[in-house]
Protein backbone atom coordinates (compact mmCIF):
# COMPACT_ATOMS: atom_id res chain seq x y z
CA UNK A 1 0.00 0.00 0.00
CA UNK A 2 2.82 2.40 0.86
CA UNK A 3 4.43 1.75 -2.53
CA UNK A 4 1.15 2.51 -4.31
CA UNK A 5 0.73 5.74 -2.36
CA UNK A 6 4.27 6.85 -3.27
CA UNK A 7 3.66 6.02 -6.94
CA UNK A 8 0.41 8.03 -6.89
CA UNK A 9 2.16 11.02 -5.29
CA UNK A 10 4.89 10.88 -7.93
CA UNK A 11 2.36 10.64 -10.75
CA UNK A 12 0.49 13.66 -9.36
CA UNK A 13 3.72 15.64 -9.14
CA UNK A 14 4.48 14.84 -12.79
CA UNK A 15 1.01 16.09 -13.81
CA UNK A 16 1.81 19.48 -12.23
CA UNK A 17 4.36 20.24 -14.97
CA UNK A 18 3.18 22.07 -18.10
CA UNK A 19 2.35 19.83 -21.04
CA UNK A 20 5.00 19.43 -23.71
CA UNK A 21 3.60 20.17 -27.15
CA UNK A 22 4.60 18.80 -30.55
CA UNK A 23 6.39 22.07 -31.35
CA UNK A 24 8.83 21.21 -28.57
CA UNK A 25 10.29 18.49 -30.79
CA UNK A 26 13.22 19.52 -32.94
CA UNK A 27 16.40 21.43 -32.35
CA UNK A 28 15.95 24.86 -30.89
CA UNK A 29 14.64 26.70 -27.88
CA UNK A 30 11.51 24.55 -27.44
CA UNK A 31 13.47 21.30 -27.34
CA UNK A 32 16.02 22.83 -24.99
CA UNK A 33 13.28 23.95 -22.59
CA UNK A 34 11.60 20.53 -22.81
CA UNK A 35 14.90 18.76 -22.16
CA UNK A 36 15.65 20.85 -19.07
CA UNK A 37 12.05 20.44 -17.87
CA UNK A 38 12.37 16.66 -18.12
CA UNK A 39 15.45 16.80 -15.91
CA UNK A 40 13.54 18.91 -13.40
CA UNK A 41 10.78 16.30 -13.28
CA UNK A 42 13.28 13.51 -12.58
CA UNK A 43 14.90 15.58 -9.83
CA UNK A 44 11.58 16.45 -8.22
CA UNK A 45 10.17 12.92 -8.40
CA UNK A 46 13.23 10.81 -7.63
CA UNK A 47 15.37 13.27 -5.66
CA UNK A 48 18.89 14.34 -6.52
CA UNK A 49 20.54 10.92 -6.11
CA UNK A 50 17.79 9.02 -7.92
CA UNK A 51 17.70 11.48 -10.81
CA UNK A 52 21.49 11.41 -11.13
CA UNK A 53 21.57 7.59 -11.29
CA UNK A 54 18.70 7.29 -13.78
CA UNK A 55 19.83 10.11 -16.06
CA UNK A 56 23.44 8.88 -16.05
CA UNK A 57 22.24 5.50 -17.34
CA UNK A 58 20.07 7.25 -19.95
CA UNK A 59 23.19 9.05 -21.18
CA UNK A 60 25.17 5.80 -21.37
CA UNK A 61 22.35 4.25 -23.41
CA UNK A 62 22.31 7.27 -25.75
CA UNK A 63 26.02 6.71 -26.39
CA UNK A 64 25.41 3.02 -27.04
CA UNK A 65 22.52 3.73 -29.42
CA UNK A 66 24.53 6.40 -31.26
CA UNK A 67 27.39 3.97 -31.78
CA UNK A 68 24.98 1.25 -32.94
CA UNK A 69 23.25 3.63 -35.39
CA UNK A 70 26.64 4.54 -36.84
CA UNK A 71 28.18 1.09 -36.63
CA UNK A 72 30.13 1.35 -39.90
CA UNK A 73 31.88 4.56 -38.85
CA UNK A 74 32.31 3.33 -35.26
CA UNK A 75 33.88 0.04 -36.35
CA UNK A 76 36.22 1.80 -38.78
CA UNK A 77 37.26 4.22 -36.02
CA UNK A 78 37.78 1.37 -33.55
CA UNK A 79 40.06 -0.42 -36.05
CA UNK A 80 41.99 2.76 -36.83
CA UNK A 81 42.53 3.46 -33.13
CA UNK A 82 43.61 -0.08 -32.23
CA UNK A 83 47.27 0.79 -31.66
CA UNK A 84 46.65 4.09 -29.87
CA UNK A 85 46.92 4.67 -26.15
CA UNK A 86 43.69 4.79 -24.15
CA UNK A 87 43.85 8.55 -23.70
CA UNK A 88 44.42 9.08 -27.43
CA UNK A 89 41.46 6.80 -28.28
CA UNK A 90 39.26 8.66 -25.80
CA UNK A 91 40.37 12.01 -27.21
CA UNK A 92 39.70 10.94 -30.80
CA UNK A 93 36.17 9.70 -30.09
CA UNK A 94 35.28 12.68 -27.89
CA UNK A 95 36.65 15.16 -30.45
CA UNK A 96 34.66 13.46 -33.24
CA UNK A 97 31.56 13.52 -31.03
CA UNK A 98 32.07 17.18 -30.09
CA UNK A 99 32.53 18.17 -33.74
CA UNK A 100 29.41 16.26 -34.76
CA UNK A 101 27.29 17.78 -31.99
CA UNK A 102 28.64 21.26 -32.80
CA UNK A 103 27.58 20.87 -36.44
CA UNK A 104 24.19 19.33 -35.67
CA UNK A 105 23.19 21.86 -33.01
CA UNK A 106 25.05 24.86 -34.46
CA UNK A 107 26.87 25.35 -31.17
CA UNK A 108 30.35 25.01 -29.72
CA UNK A 109 31.46 21.75 -28.13
CA UNK A 110 35.13 20.83 -27.90
CA UNK A 111 37.79 18.77 -26.12
CA UNK A 112 40.86 20.01 -24.24
CA UNK A 113 43.68 17.98 -22.74
CA UNK A 114 45.88 18.74 -19.73
CA UNK A 115 48.35 15.91 -19.14
CA UNK A 116 46.37 12.71 -18.69
CA UNK A 117 43.03 14.49 -18.20
CA UNK A 118 40.55 15.18 -20.99
CA UNK A 119 37.92 17.91 -20.70
CA UNK A 120 34.78 17.71 -22.83
CA UNK A 121 33.25 21.21 -22.94
CA UNK A 122 29.76 22.21 -24.05
CA UNK A 123 28.50 25.80 -24.37
CA UNK A 124 24.91 24.81 -25.18
CA UNK A 125 24.17 22.16 -22.59
CA UNK A 126 20.46 21.51 -22.93
CA UNK A 127 20.34 19.65 -19.62
CA UNK A 128 20.74 22.79 -17.54
CA UNK A 129 18.97 25.37 -19.72
CA UNK A 130 17.32 27.94 -17.48
CA UNK A 131 18.28 26.07 -14.30
CA UNK A 132 20.30 27.20 -11.31
CA UNK A 133 22.00 24.85 -8.92
CA UNK A 134 24.81 24.62 -6.40
CA UNK A 135 25.90 21.30 -7.94
CA UNK A 136 26.27 20.02 -11.52
CA UNK A 137 22.98 18.87 -13.08
CA UNK A 138 23.95 17.49 -16.52
CA UNK A 139 23.75 13.83 -15.52
CA UNK A 140 22.61 12.58 -18.93
CA UNK A 141 25.53 14.31 -20.62
CA UNK A 142 27.89 12.87 -18.01
CA UNK A 143 26.56 9.39 -18.79
CA UNK A 144 26.86 10.04 -22.53
CA UNK A 145 30.50 11.11 -22.24
CA UNK A 146 31.20 8.14 -19.95
CA UNK A 147 29.60 5.79 -22.48
CA UNK A 148 31.65 7.15 -25.36
CA UNK A 149 34.87 6.92 -23.34
CA UNK A 150 34.06 3.38 -22.17
CA UNK A 151 33.54 2.30 -25.79
CA UNK A 152 36.80 3.96 -26.92
CA UNK A 153 38.91 2.39 -24.17
CA UNK A 154 37.29 -1.06 -24.26
CA UNK A 155 35.48 -0.54 -20.95
CA UNK A 156 38.67 0.17 -18.99
CA UNK A 157 37.97 2.04 -15.77
CA UNK A 158 37.83 5.80 -16.37
CA UNK A 159 36.21 8.39 -14.13
CA UNK A 160 33.89 10.86 -15.83
CA UNK A 161 32.26 13.64 -13.85
CA UNK A 162 30.90 17.09 -14.51
CA UNK A 163 33.30 19.60 -12.96
CA UNK A 164 31.67 22.83 -14.17
CA UNK A 165 28.01 23.44 -15.00
CA UNK A 166 26.22 26.37 -16.58
CA UNK A 167 23.49 25.91 -13.94
CA UNK A 168 26.17 26.83 -11.39
CA UNK A 169 27.08 29.99 -13.33
CA UNK A 170 30.03 28.64 -15.33
CA UNK A 171 30.41 29.75 -18.97
CA UNK A 172 30.13 26.15 -20.19
CA UNK A 173 29.55 22.65 -18.88
CA UNK A 174 32.80 20.71 -18.46
CA UNK A 175 33.09 16.94 -18.09
GROMACS .gro file of C-alpha atoms in nm:
model
  175
    1UNK     CA    1   0.000   0.000   0.000
    2UNK     CA    2   0.282   0.240   0.086
    3UNK     CA    3   0.443   0.175  -0.253
    4UNK     CA    4   0.115   0.251  -0.431
    5UNK     CA    5   0.073   0.574  -0.236
    6UNK     CA    6   0.427   0.685  -0.327
    7UNK     CA    7   0.366   0.602  -0.694
    8UNK     CA    8   0.041   0.803  -0.689
    9UNK     CA    9   0.216   1.102  -0.529
   10UNK     CA   10   0.489   1.088  -0.793
   11UNK     CA   11   0.236   1.064  -1.075
   12UNK     CA   12   0.049   1.366  -0.936
   13UNK     CA   13   0.372   1.564  -0.914
   14UNK     CA   14   0.448   1.484  -1.279
   15UNK     CA   15   0.101   1.609  -1.381
   16UNK     CA   16   0.181   1.948  -1.223
   17UNK     CA   17   0.436   2.024  -1.497
   18UNK     CA   18   0.318   2.207  -1.810
   19UNK     CA   19   0.235   1.983  -2.104
   20UNK     CA   20   0.500   1.943  -2.371
   21UNK     CA   21   0.360   2.017  -2.715
   22UNK     CA   22   0.460   1.880  -3.055
   23UNK     CA   23   0.639   2.207  -3.135
   24UNK     CA   24   0.883   2.121  -2.857
   25UNK     CA   25   1.029   1.849  -3.079
   26UNK     CA   26   1.322   1.952  -3.294
   27UNK     CA   27   1.640   2.143  -3.235
   28UNK     CA   28   1.595   2.486  -3.089
   29UNK     CA   29   1.464   2.670  -2.788
   30UNK     CA   30   1.151   2.455  -2.744
   31UNK     CA   31   1.347   2.130  -2.734
   32UNK     CA   32   1.602   2.283  -2.499
   33UNK     CA   33   1.328   2.395  -2.259
   34UNK     CA   34   1.160   2.053  -2.281
   35UNK     CA   35   1.490   1.876  -2.216
   36UNK     CA   36   1.565   2.085  -1.907
   37UNK     CA   37   1.205   2.044  -1.787
   38UNK     CA   38   1.237   1.666  -1.812
   39UNK     CA   39   1.545   1.680  -1.591
   40UNK     CA   40   1.354   1.891  -1.340
   41UNK     CA   41   1.078   1.630  -1.328
   42UNK     CA   42   1.328   1.351  -1.258
   43UNK     CA   43   1.490   1.558  -0.983
   44UNK     CA   44   1.158   1.645  -0.822
   45UNK     CA   45   1.017   1.292  -0.840
   46UNK     CA   46   1.323   1.081  -0.763
   47UNK     CA   47   1.537   1.327  -0.566
   48UNK     CA   48   1.889   1.434  -0.652
   49UNK     CA   49   2.054   1.092  -0.611
   50UNK     CA   50   1.779   0.902  -0.792
   51UNK     CA   51   1.770   1.148  -1.081
   52UNK     CA   52   2.149   1.141  -1.113
   53UNK     CA   53   2.157   0.759  -1.129
   54UNK     CA   54   1.870   0.729  -1.378
   55UNK     CA   55   1.983   1.011  -1.606
   56UNK     CA   56   2.344   0.888  -1.605
   57UNK     CA   57   2.224   0.550  -1.734
   58UNK     CA   58   2.007   0.725  -1.995
   59UNK     CA   59   2.319   0.905  -2.118
   60UNK     CA   60   2.517   0.580  -2.137
   61UNK     CA   61   2.235   0.425  -2.341
   62UNK     CA   62   2.231   0.727  -2.575
   63UNK     CA   63   2.602   0.671  -2.639
   64UNK     CA   64   2.541   0.302  -2.704
   65UNK     CA   65   2.252   0.373  -2.942
   66UNK     CA   66   2.453   0.640  -3.126
   67UNK     CA   67   2.739   0.397  -3.178
   68UNK     CA   68   2.498   0.125  -3.294
   69UNK     CA   69   2.325   0.363  -3.539
   70UNK     CA   70   2.664   0.454  -3.684
   71UNK     CA   71   2.818   0.109  -3.663
   72UNK     CA   72   3.013   0.135  -3.990
   73UNK     CA   73   3.188   0.456  -3.885
   74UNK     CA   74   3.231   0.333  -3.526
   75UNK     CA   75   3.388   0.004  -3.635
   76UNK     CA   76   3.622   0.180  -3.878
   77UNK     CA   77   3.726   0.422  -3.602
   78UNK     CA   78   3.778   0.137  -3.355
   79UNK     CA   79   4.006  -0.042  -3.605
   80UNK     CA   80   4.199   0.276  -3.683
   81UNK     CA   81   4.253   0.346  -3.313
   82UNK     CA   82   4.361  -0.008  -3.223
   83UNK     CA   83   4.727   0.079  -3.166
   84UNK     CA   84   4.665   0.409  -2.987
   85UNK     CA   85   4.692   0.467  -2.615
   86UNK     CA   86   4.369   0.479  -2.415
   87UNK     CA   87   4.385   0.855  -2.370
   88UNK     CA   88   4.442   0.908  -2.743
   89UNK     CA   89   4.146   0.680  -2.828
   90UNK     CA   90   3.926   0.866  -2.580
   91UNK     CA   91   4.037   1.201  -2.721
   92UNK     CA   92   3.970   1.094  -3.080
   93UNK     CA   93   3.617   0.970  -3.009
   94UNK     CA   94   3.528   1.268  -2.789
   95UNK     CA   95   3.665   1.516  -3.045
   96UNK     CA   96   3.466   1.346  -3.324
   97UNK     CA   97   3.156   1.352  -3.103
   98UNK     CA   98   3.207   1.718  -3.009
   99UNK     CA   99   3.253   1.817  -3.374
  100UNK     CA  100   2.941   1.626  -3.476
  101UNK     CA  101   2.729   1.778  -3.199
  102UNK     CA  102   2.864   2.126  -3.280
  103UNK     CA  103   2.758   2.087  -3.644
  104UNK     CA  104   2.419   1.933  -3.567
  105UNK     CA  105   2.319   2.186  -3.301
  106UNK     CA  106   2.505   2.486  -3.446
  107UNK     CA  107   2.687   2.535  -3.117
  108UNK     CA  108   3.035   2.501  -2.972
  109UNK     CA  109   3.146   2.175  -2.813
  110UNK     CA  110   3.513   2.083  -2.790
  111UNK     CA  111   3.779   1.877  -2.612
  112UNK     CA  112   4.086   2.001  -2.424
  113UNK     CA  113   4.368   1.798  -2.274
  114UNK     CA  114   4.588   1.874  -1.973
  115UNK     CA  115   4.835   1.591  -1.914
  116UNK     CA  116   4.637   1.271  -1.869
  117UNK     CA  117   4.303   1.449  -1.820
  118UNK     CA  118   4.055   1.518  -2.099
  119UNK     CA  119   3.792   1.791  -2.070
  120UNK     CA  120   3.478   1.771  -2.283
  121UNK     CA  121   3.325   2.121  -2.294
  122UNK     CA  122   2.976   2.221  -2.405
  123UNK     CA  123   2.850   2.580  -2.437
  124UNK     CA  124   2.491   2.481  -2.518
  125UNK     CA  125   2.417   2.216  -2.259
  126UNK     CA  126   2.046   2.151  -2.293
  127UNK     CA  127   2.034   1.965  -1.962
  128UNK     CA  128   2.074   2.279  -1.754
  129UNK     CA  129   1.897   2.537  -1.972
  130UNK     CA  130   1.732   2.794  -1.748
  131UNK     CA  131   1.828   2.607  -1.430
  132UNK     CA  132   2.030   2.720  -1.131
  133UNK     CA  133   2.200   2.485  -0.892
  134UNK     CA  134   2.481   2.462  -0.640
  135UNK     CA  135   2.590   2.130  -0.794
  136UNK     CA  136   2.627   2.002  -1.152
  137UNK     CA  137   2.298   1.887  -1.308
  138UNK     CA  138   2.395   1.749  -1.652
  139UNK     CA  139   2.375   1.383  -1.552
  140UNK     CA  140   2.261   1.258  -1.893
  141UNK     CA  141   2.553   1.431  -2.062
  142UNK     CA  142   2.789   1.287  -1.801
  143UNK     CA  143   2.656   0.939  -1.879
  144UNK     CA  144   2.686   1.004  -2.253
  145UNK     CA  145   3.050   1.111  -2.224
  146UNK     CA  146   3.120   0.814  -1.995
  147UNK     CA  147   2.960   0.579  -2.248
  148UNK     CA  148   3.165   0.715  -2.536
  149UNK     CA  149   3.487   0.692  -2.334
  150UNK     CA  150   3.406   0.338  -2.217
  151UNK     CA  151   3.354   0.230  -2.579
  152UNK     CA  152   3.680   0.396  -2.692
  153UNK     CA  153   3.891   0.239  -2.417
  154UNK     CA  154   3.729  -0.106  -2.426
  155UNK     CA  155   3.548  -0.054  -2.095
  156UNK     CA  156   3.867   0.017  -1.899
  157UNK     CA  157   3.797   0.204  -1.577
  158UNK     CA  158   3.783   0.580  -1.637
  159UNK     CA  159   3.621   0.839  -1.413
  160UNK     CA  160   3.389   1.086  -1.583
  161UNK     CA  161   3.226   1.364  -1.385
  162UNK     CA  162   3.090   1.709  -1.451
  163UNK     CA  163   3.330   1.960  -1.296
  164UNK     CA  164   3.167   2.283  -1.417
  165UNK     CA  165   2.801   2.344  -1.500
  166UNK     CA  166   2.622   2.637  -1.658
  167UNK     CA  167   2.349   2.591  -1.394
  168UNK     CA  168   2.617   2.683  -1.139
  169UNK     CA  169   2.708   2.999  -1.333
  170UNK     CA  170   3.003   2.864  -1.533
  171UNK     CA  171   3.041   2.975  -1.897
  172UNK     CA  172   3.013   2.615  -2.019
  173UNK     CA  173   2.955   2.265  -1.888
  174UNK     CA  174   3.280   2.071  -1.846
  175UNK     CA  175   3.309   1.694  -1.809
   0.00000   0.00000   0.00000
